[in-house]
Tab-separated table of C-alpha atoms and ligand atoms in Angstrom:
chain	number	residue	atom	x	y	z
Y	1226	MET	CA	2.362	-108.118	130.674
Y	1227	PHE	CA	-0.582	-105.716	130.984
Y	1228	ALA	CA	-1.326	-102.905	128.664
Y	1229	LEU	CA	-1.810	-99.454	130.074
Y	1230	ASN	CA	-5.580	-99.401	129.767
Y	1231	PHE	CA	-7.462	-96.322	130.976
Y	1232	ASN	CA	-10.744	-97.409	129.467
Y	1233	ASN	CA	-11.591	-100.278	131.763
Y	1234	THR	CA	-11.861	-102.780	128.916
Y	1235	ALA	CA	-10.414	-106.243	128.462
Y	1236	MET	CA	-8.818	-105.155	125.208
Y	1237	PRO	CA	-5.082	-104.434	125.238
Y	1238	ILE	CA	-4.742	-100.709	124.640
Y	1239	PHE	CA	-1.412	-98.913	124.358
Y	1240	TYR	CA	-0.874	-95.183	124.400
Y	1241	GLY	CA	2.913	-95.434	124.166
Y	1242	LYS	CA	5.138	-97.324	121.717
Y	1243	ALA	CA	7.547	-98.708	124.367
Y	1244	SER	CA	4.862	-100.796	126.101
Y	1245	LEU	CA	3.401	-101.878	122.735
Y	1246	ILE	CA	6.822	-103.056	121.523
Y	1247	ASP	CA	7.291	-105.011	124.802
Y	1248	TYR	CA	3.867	-106.604	124.411
Y	1249	LEU	CA	4.533	-107.660	120.810
Y	1250	LYS	CA	8.045	-109.046	121.459
Y	1251	PRO	CA	7.035	-112.500	122.778
Y	1252	LEU	CA	4.478	-112.872	119.974
Y	1253	LYS	CA	7.232	-112.345	117.426
Y	1254	VAL	CA	9.483	-114.932	119.126
Y	1255	LEU	CA	6.656	-117.422	118.590
Y	1256	GLN	CA	6.724	-116.463	114.892
Y	1257	SER	CA	3.086	-115.379	115.086
Y	1258	THR	CA	1.766	-113.376	112.170
Y	1259	ILE	CA	0.722	-109.820	112.926
Y	1260	GLY	CA	-1.859	-107.995	110.839
Y	1261	PHE	CA	-1.957	-104.214	111.047
Y	1262	VAL	CA	-4.793	-101.814	110.241
Y	1263	PRO	CA	-3.794	-98.139	110.480
Y	1264	THR	CA	-6.673	-95.704	110.990
Y	1265	MET	CA	-7.348	-92.157	112.074
Y	1266	GLY	CA	-10.352	-93.299	114.104
Y	1267	ALA	CA	-14.043	-92.393	113.724
Y	1268	LEU	CA	-14.323	-96.048	112.801
Y	1269	HIS	CA	-16.926	-97.184	110.304
Y	1270	GLN	CA	-17.926	-100.430	108.650
Y	1271	GLY	CA	-15.139	-100.075	106.080
Y	1272	HIS	CA	-12.476	-100.002	108.820
Y	1273	LEU	CA	-14.129	-102.935	110.589
Y	1274	ALA	CA	-14.055	-104.955	107.347
Y	1275	LEU	CA	-10.280	-104.386	107.077
Y	1276	MET	CA	-9.905	-105.542	110.669
Y	1277	GLN	CA	-12.087	-108.590	110.094
Y	1278	LYS	CA	-9.877	-109.568	107.147
Y	1279	SER	CA	-6.774	-109.081	109.273
Y	1280	LEU	CA	-8.252	-111.143	112.125
Y	1281	THR	CA	-9.000	-113.980	109.693
Y	1282	GLU	CA	-5.589	-113.907	108.046
Y	1283	ASN	CA	-3.271	-113.341	111.040
Y	1284	ASP	CA	-2.617	-114.675	114.554
Y	1285	HIS	CA	-2.822	-111.148	116.008
Y	1286	THR	CA	-4.208	-107.847	114.800
Y	1287	VAL	CA	-2.930	-104.415	115.752
Y	1288	VAL	CA	-5.118	-101.380	115.004
Y	1289	SER	CA	-3.789	-97.843	115.297
Y	1290	ILE	CA	-5.934	-94.780	115.916
Y	1291	PHE	CA	-3.971	-91.610	115.329
Y	1292	VAL	CA	-5.000	-88.391	113.616
Y	1293	ASN	CA	-1.675	-87.715	111.946
Y	1294	PRO	CA	-1.037	-83.947	111.813
Y	1295	THR	CA	1.674	-84.089	109.138
Y	1296	GLN	CA	-0.673	-85.376	106.426
Y	1297	PHE	CA	-3.139	-82.479	106.759
Y	1298	ASN	CA	-2.486	-79.537	104.477
Y	1299	ASN	CA	-5.597	-77.741	105.710
Y	1300	ALA	CA	-5.777	-76.575	109.339
Y	1301	GLU	CA	-9.586	-76.606	109.400
Y	1302	ASP	CA	-9.685	-80.188	108.113
Y	1303	LEU	CA	-7.291	-81.253	110.899
Y	1304	GLU	CA	-9.196	-79.357	113.563
Y	1305	LYS	CA	-12.585	-80.708	112.483
Y	1306	TYR	CA	-11.461	-84.277	111.833
Y	1307	PRO	CA	-13.789	-86.420	114.022
Y	1308	ARG	CA	-12.132	-87.756	117.181
Y	1309	THR	CA	-14.287	-90.442	118.823
Y	1310	LEU	CA	-11.854	-92.651	120.756
Y	1311	ASP	CA	-14.298	-93.966	123.385
Y	1312	ALA	CA	-16.889	-94.946	120.783
Y	1313	ASP	CA	-14.122	-96.469	118.634
Y	1314	ILE	CA	-12.892	-98.611	121.529
Y	1315	LYS	CA	-16.422	-99.945	122.023
Y	1316	LYS	CA	-16.633	-100.863	118.323
Y	1317	LEU	CA	-13.271	-102.643	118.450
Y	1318	GLU	CA	-14.232	-104.562	121.570
Y	1319	ALA	CA	-17.520	-105.638	120.017
Y	1320	LEU	CA	-15.687	-106.803	116.890
Y	1321	ASN	CA	-13.031	-108.753	118.777
Y	1322	PRO	CA	-11.562	-107.984	122.219
Y	1323	ASN	CA	-8.270	-109.593	121.175
Y	1324	ILE	CA	-7.534	-106.656	118.882
Y	1325	ILE	CA	-4.457	-104.792	120.120
Y	1326	LEU	CA	-5.055	-101.050	119.986
Y	1327	TYR	CA	-2.292	-98.488	119.649
Y	1328	ALA	CA	-3.634	-94.953	120.199
Y	1329	PRO	CA	-0.536	-92.788	120.645
Y	1330	ALA	CA	-0.276	-89.119	121.459
Y	1331	ILE	CA	1.539	-86.883	118.945
Y	1332	GLU	CA	4.579	-86.783	121.266
Y	1333	ASP	CA	4.925	-90.588	121.188
Y	1334	ILE	CA	5.276	-90.548	117.400
Y	1335	TYR	CA	7.041	-87.283	116.646
Y	1336	ASN	CA	9.171	-86.548	119.757
Y	1337	GLY	CA	8.021	-82.944	119.886
Y	1338	LYS	CA	8.612	-82.271	116.159
Y	1339	PRO	CA	5.649	-83.174	113.951
Y	1340	LEU	CA	7.644	-83.030	110.713
Y	1341	SER	CA	7.462	-85.184	107.594
Y	1342	GLU	CA	10.281	-87.082	105.957
Y	1343	HIS	CA	10.671	-86.343	102.260
Y	1344	PHE	CA	9.896	-89.281	99.947
Y	1345	ASP	CA	10.322	-89.985	96.262
Y	1346	PHE	CA	7.403	-92.144	95.153
Y	1347	ASP	CA	8.464	-92.131	91.484
Y	1348	GLY	CA	5.907	-89.450	90.616
Y	1349	LEU	CA	2.851	-91.184	92.129
Y	1350	GLU	CA	2.758	-88.350	94.659
Y	1351	ASN	CA	2.382	-85.662	91.978
Y	1352	GLN	CA	-0.957	-86.857	90.600
Y	1353	MET	CA	-4.497	-86.108	91.816
Y	1354	GLU	CA	-4.450	-85.751	95.636
Y	1355	GLY	CA	-0.803	-84.688	95.388
Y	1356	LYS	CA	-1.779	-81.671	93.262
Y	1357	PHE	CA	-4.458	-80.526	95.681
Y	1358	ARG	CA	-2.904	-81.528	99.013
Y	1359	PRO	CA	0.742	-80.416	99.020
Y	1360	GLY	CA	2.866	-82.445	101.435
Y	1361	HIS	CA	0.028	-84.897	102.134
Y	1362	PHE	CA	1.834	-88.012	100.908
Y	1363	ASN	CA	5.078	-87.161	102.683
Y	1364	GLY	CA	2.953	-87.079	105.862
Y	1365	VAL	CA	1.298	-90.401	105.030
Y	1366	GLY	CA	4.664	-92.001	104.143
Y	1367	THR	CA	6.187	-90.728	107.382
Y	1368	ILE	CA	3.482	-92.080	109.666
Y	1369	VAL	CA	3.027	-95.416	107.885
Y	1370	LYS	CA	6.802	-96.067	107.874
Y	1371	ARG	CA	6.958	-95.120	111.561
Y	1372	PHE	CA	4.134	-97.545	112.375
Y	1373	PHE	CA	5.809	-100.318	110.385
Y	1374	GLU	CA	9.044	-99.763	112.341
Y	1375	ILE	CA	7.214	-99.915	115.685
Y	1376	ILE	CA	4.817	-102.803	114.959
Y	1377	GLU	CA	6.785	-104.796	112.338
Y	1378	PRO	CA	3.567	-106.296	110.929
Y	1379	THR	CA	3.470	-109.314	108.620
Y	1380	ASN	CA	0.526	-107.890	106.652
Y	1381	ALA	CA	-0.940	-104.374	106.533
Y	1382	TYR	CA	-4.432	-103.553	105.271
Y	1383	PHE	CA	-5.487	-100.412	103.389
Y	1384	GLY	CA	-8.822	-99.495	101.792
Y	1385	GLU	CA	-9.026	-98.922	98.044
Y	1386	LYS	CA	-11.006	-95.710	98.524
Y	1387	ASP	CA	-7.623	-94.053	99.041
Y	1388	PHE	CA	-6.230	-95.870	96.015
Y	1389	GLN	CA	-3.409	-93.378	95.466
Y	1390	GLN	CA	-2.364	-93.829	99.096
Y	1391	LEU	CA	-2.426	-97.616	98.621
Y	1392	GLN	CA	-0.115	-97.405	95.585
Y	1393	ILE	CA	2.173	-94.975	97.416
Y	1394	VAL	CA	2.454	-97.242	100.451
Y	1395	LYS	CA	3.290	-100.182	98.148
Y	1396	LYS	CA	5.949	-98.039	96.471
Y	1397	MET	CA	7.441	-96.997	99.822
Y	1398	VAL	CA	7.598	-100.618	100.963
Y	1399	ALA	CA	9.294	-101.701	97.717
Y	1400	LYS	CA	11.797	-98.823	97.697
Y	1401	ASN	CA	12.754	-99.247	101.352
Y	1402	LYS	CA	12.705	-103.069	101.103
Y	1403	LEU	CA	10.374	-103.243	104.102
Y	1404	ASN	CA	9.332	-106.714	105.178
Y	1405	VAL	CA	5.546	-106.307	105.099
Y	1406	ILE	CA	2.858	-107.369	102.649
Y	1407	ILE	CA	0.431	-104.593	101.676
Y	1408	ILE	CA	-3.127	-105.766	101.097
Y	1409	GLY	CA	-5.683	-103.523	99.365
Y	1410	CYS	CA	-9.348	-104.072	100.260
Y	1411	PRO	CA	-12.514	-103.103	98.349
Y	1412	ILE	CA	-14.431	-99.930	99.156
Y	1413	PHE	CA	-17.310	-100.198	101.613
Y	1414	ARG	CA	-20.342	-98.093	100.699
Y	1415	GLU	CA	-23.314	-96.588	102.538
Y	1416	SER	CA	-26.800	-97.677	101.424
Y	1417	ASN	CA	-26.822	-94.792	98.876
Y	1418	ASP	CA	-23.412	-95.960	97.540
Y	1419	LEU	CA	-21.451	-93.101	99.113
Y	1420	ALA	CA	-17.967	-94.476	99.864
Y	1421	MET	CA	-17.557	-94.866	103.624
Y	1422	SER	CA	-15.245	-92.295	105.138
Y	1423	SER	CA	-14.745	-90.806	108.597
Y	1424	ARG	CA	-15.366	-87.400	107.000
Y	1425	ASN	CA	-18.947	-88.480	106.156
Y	1426	GLU	CA	-19.734	-87.836	109.842
Y	1427	ARG	CA	-19.417	-84.133	109.107
Y	1428	LEU	CA	-22.108	-84.193	106.384
Y	1429	THR	CA	-25.669	-83.093	107.073
Y	1430	VAL	CA	-28.412	-85.600	106.286
Y	1431	PHE	CA	-29.185	-83.567	103.154
Y	1432	GLU	CA	-25.539	-83.567	101.993
Y	1433	ARG	CA	-25.194	-87.272	102.692
Y	1434	ASN	CA	-28.273	-88.018	100.568
Y	1435	GLU	CA	-27.170	-85.720	97.764
Y	1436	ALA	CA	-23.683	-87.277	97.799
Y	1437	THR	CA	-25.160	-90.206	95.915
Y	1438	ILE	CA	-24.280	-88.139	92.824
Y	1439	ILE	CA	-20.624	-89.159	93.245
Y	1440	PHE	CA	-21.044	-92.881	92.805
Y	1441	LYS	CA	-23.815	-92.429	90.222
Y	1442	ALA	CA	-21.335	-90.383	88.191
Y	1443	LEU	CA	-18.647	-93.053	88.540
Y	1444	ALA	CA	-21.045	-95.837	87.550
Y	1445	SER	CA	-21.988	-93.875	84.402
Y	1446	VAL	CA	-18.312	-93.230	83.697
Y	1447	LYS	CA	-17.655	-96.968	83.789
Y	1448	ALA	CA	-20.433	-97.570	81.262
Y	1449	LYS	CA	-19.249	-94.709	79.028
Y	1450	PHE	CA	-15.627	-95.924	79.127
Y	1451	ILE	CA	-16.523	-98.798	76.783
Y	1452	THR	CA	-17.227	-96.428	73.892
Y	1453	ASN	CA	-16.109	-92.904	74.828
Y	1454	SER	CA	-12.707	-91.301	75.141
Y	1455	SER	CA	-11.338	-90.048	78.491
Y	1456	THR	CA	-11.649	-86.450	77.256
Y	1457	GLU	CA	-15.326	-86.887	76.363
Y	1458	ILE	CA	-16.043	-88.524	79.703
Y	1459	SER	CA	-14.166	-85.832	81.667
Y	1460	LYS	CA	-16.211	-83.128	79.917
Y	1461	TRP	CA	-19.408	-84.967	80.816
Y	1462	VAL	CA	-18.427	-85.192	84.498
Y	1463	GLU	CA	-17.375	-81.515	84.599
Y	1464	LYS	CA	-20.754	-80.493	83.192
Y	1465	LEU	CA	-22.619	-82.730	85.647
Y	1466	PHE	CA	-20.987	-80.934	88.582
Y	1467	GLN	CA	-21.247	-77.459	87.030
Y	1468	ASP	CA	-24.994	-78.054	87.012
Y	1469	ASN	CA	-25.050	-79.139	90.646
Y	1470	PRO	CA	-25.482	-76.301	93.168
Y	1471	HIS	CA	-24.081	-78.183	96.186
Y	1472	PHE	CA	-20.983	-80.120	95.094
Y	1473	THR	CA	-17.858	-78.602	93.585
Y	1474	LEU	CA	-15.686	-80.857	91.470
Y	1475	GLU	CA	-12.033	-80.597	92.527
Y	1476	TYR	CA	-10.756	-83.138	90.035
Y	1477	PHE	CA	-11.898	-85.993	87.858
Y	1478	VAL	CA	-9.230	-88.140	86.222
Y	1479	ILE	CA	-9.129	-91.414	84.353
Y	1480	ALA	CA	-5.693	-92.823	85.034
Y	1481	ASP	CA	-3.491	-95.860	84.625
Y	1482	GLU	CA	-3.868	-97.935	87.804
Y	1483	GLU	CA	-0.121	-98.569	88.141
Y	1484	THR	CA	1.411	-95.188	87.323
Y	1485	LEU	CA	-1.647	-93.022	88.110
Y	1486	VAL	CA	-0.820	-91.004	85.000
Y	1487	ALA	CA	-3.916	-89.635	83.236
Y	1488	CYS	CA	-5.073	-91.679	80.262
Y	1489	THR	CA	-4.887	-89.784	76.980
Y	1490	ARG	CA	-5.319	-92.789	74.684
Y	1491	LYS	CA	-6.682	-96.113	75.870
Y	1492	ASN	CA	-4.284	-99.043	75.745
Y	1493	LYS	CA	-6.022	-102.410	75.989
Y	1494	ASN	CA	-3.106	-103.874	77.938
Y	1495	LYS	CA	-3.482	-101.378	80.763
Y	1496	LYS	CA	-5.852	-101.228	83.699
Y	1497	TYR	CA	-7.632	-97.932	84.256
Y	1498	ARG	CA	-9.507	-96.313	87.110
Y	1499	ALA	CA	-11.589	-93.189	87.432
Y	1500	PHE	CA	-10.732	-90.939	90.388
Y	1501	ILE	CA	-12.876	-88.121	91.701
Y	1502	ALA	CA	-12.665	-85.515	94.480
Y	1503	VAL	CA	-15.544	-83.189	95.290
Y	1504	VAL	CA	-16.106	-80.599	97.983
Y	1505	VAL	CA	-19.361	-79.919	99.780
Y	1506	ASN	CA	-19.535	-77.338	102.549
Y	1507	ASN	CA	-15.703	-77.455	102.941
Y	1508	ILE	CA	-15.740	-81.250	103.296
Y	1509	ARG	CA	-13.688	-83.167	100.730
Y	1510	LEU	CA	-14.989	-86.501	99.504
Y	1511	ILE	CA	-13.032	-88.835	97.235
Y	1512	ASP	CA	-14.017	-91.992	95.397
Y	1513	THR	CA	-12.705	-94.283	92.682
Y	1514	ILE	CA	-13.867	-97.095	90.427
Y	1515	SER	CA	-12.063	-99.687	88.339
Y	1516	LEU	CA	-12.977	-99.270	84.660
Y	1517	ASN	CA	-11.726	-102.411	82.915
K	889	PAF	O1	-6.053	-93.684	105.458
K	889	PAF	C1	-5.879	-93.188	106.592
K	889	PAF	O2	-6.750	-93.206	107.442
K	889	PAF	C2	-4.550	-92.551	106.923
K	889	PAF	O3	-4.017	-91.907	105.815
K	889	PAF	C3	-3.533	-93.535	107.531
K	889	PAF	C4	-3.156	-94.635	106.569
K	889	PAF	C5	-4.128	-94.149	108.799
K	889	PAF	C6	-2.259	-92.792	107.910
K	889	PAF	O4	-2.497	-91.798	108.849
């Protein structure tokens, strides 16, 4: 069976779920494992690393490219989100032409109504990104669940840069008893340690260079966490960004890795992470680091 491929490549590309489901059916009969890497495109090295892991660990790998409207709470962010499908296809082909690409139109996913389901993620959704991006995680839950229903992957791969998203997807899978293993993968960084993100494409060269402040701050936070309290460290980070003319701190939180609840007193039996979101020129950048 041939994929509907408008791009004149050898890679199977599907723009509609019906033909993708047909294509995957015989693979499932053979009990092949299917790895899945969901993306919103503008692919970078971090995405390609997730795909490489999936290719190594599964018989087949499906990649989705879909800028999901329901997870954007900011119209400008949605409008300006980079859309680079032709360049992305070239990157996928160069990585491995056996990758199966699903690049649906909004209609194929939402049947004319781009609306989110409402989820209860046991409070994970109310922390950090949830406070600043109302409705974001309902949108993420909706699209990821929809993809899982269509593709029925064995394993699905998510980057740890969006650590809250990773925990939320794990929660959704557990609560809905979905038959998929969620695998978190380490953050990929640019040469100046800026966490790779499709939004980085919108930064000027100057902003990209200056953005090194984010990881430098996190690295210092990790060192300070040995002896300082979360409150002391938060004050230090707030001051660092108050003194910076280009980057505005949206939030900085040290939180329990499991519950994502802010740490008030350290407990040596818990694992903590620092989470940060900053804005430069209307572009939001997030990052995180494990502290213990
Ligand atoms: O992390 C992303 O790129 C998106 O949130 C995802 C998981 C592809 C859902 O649209």
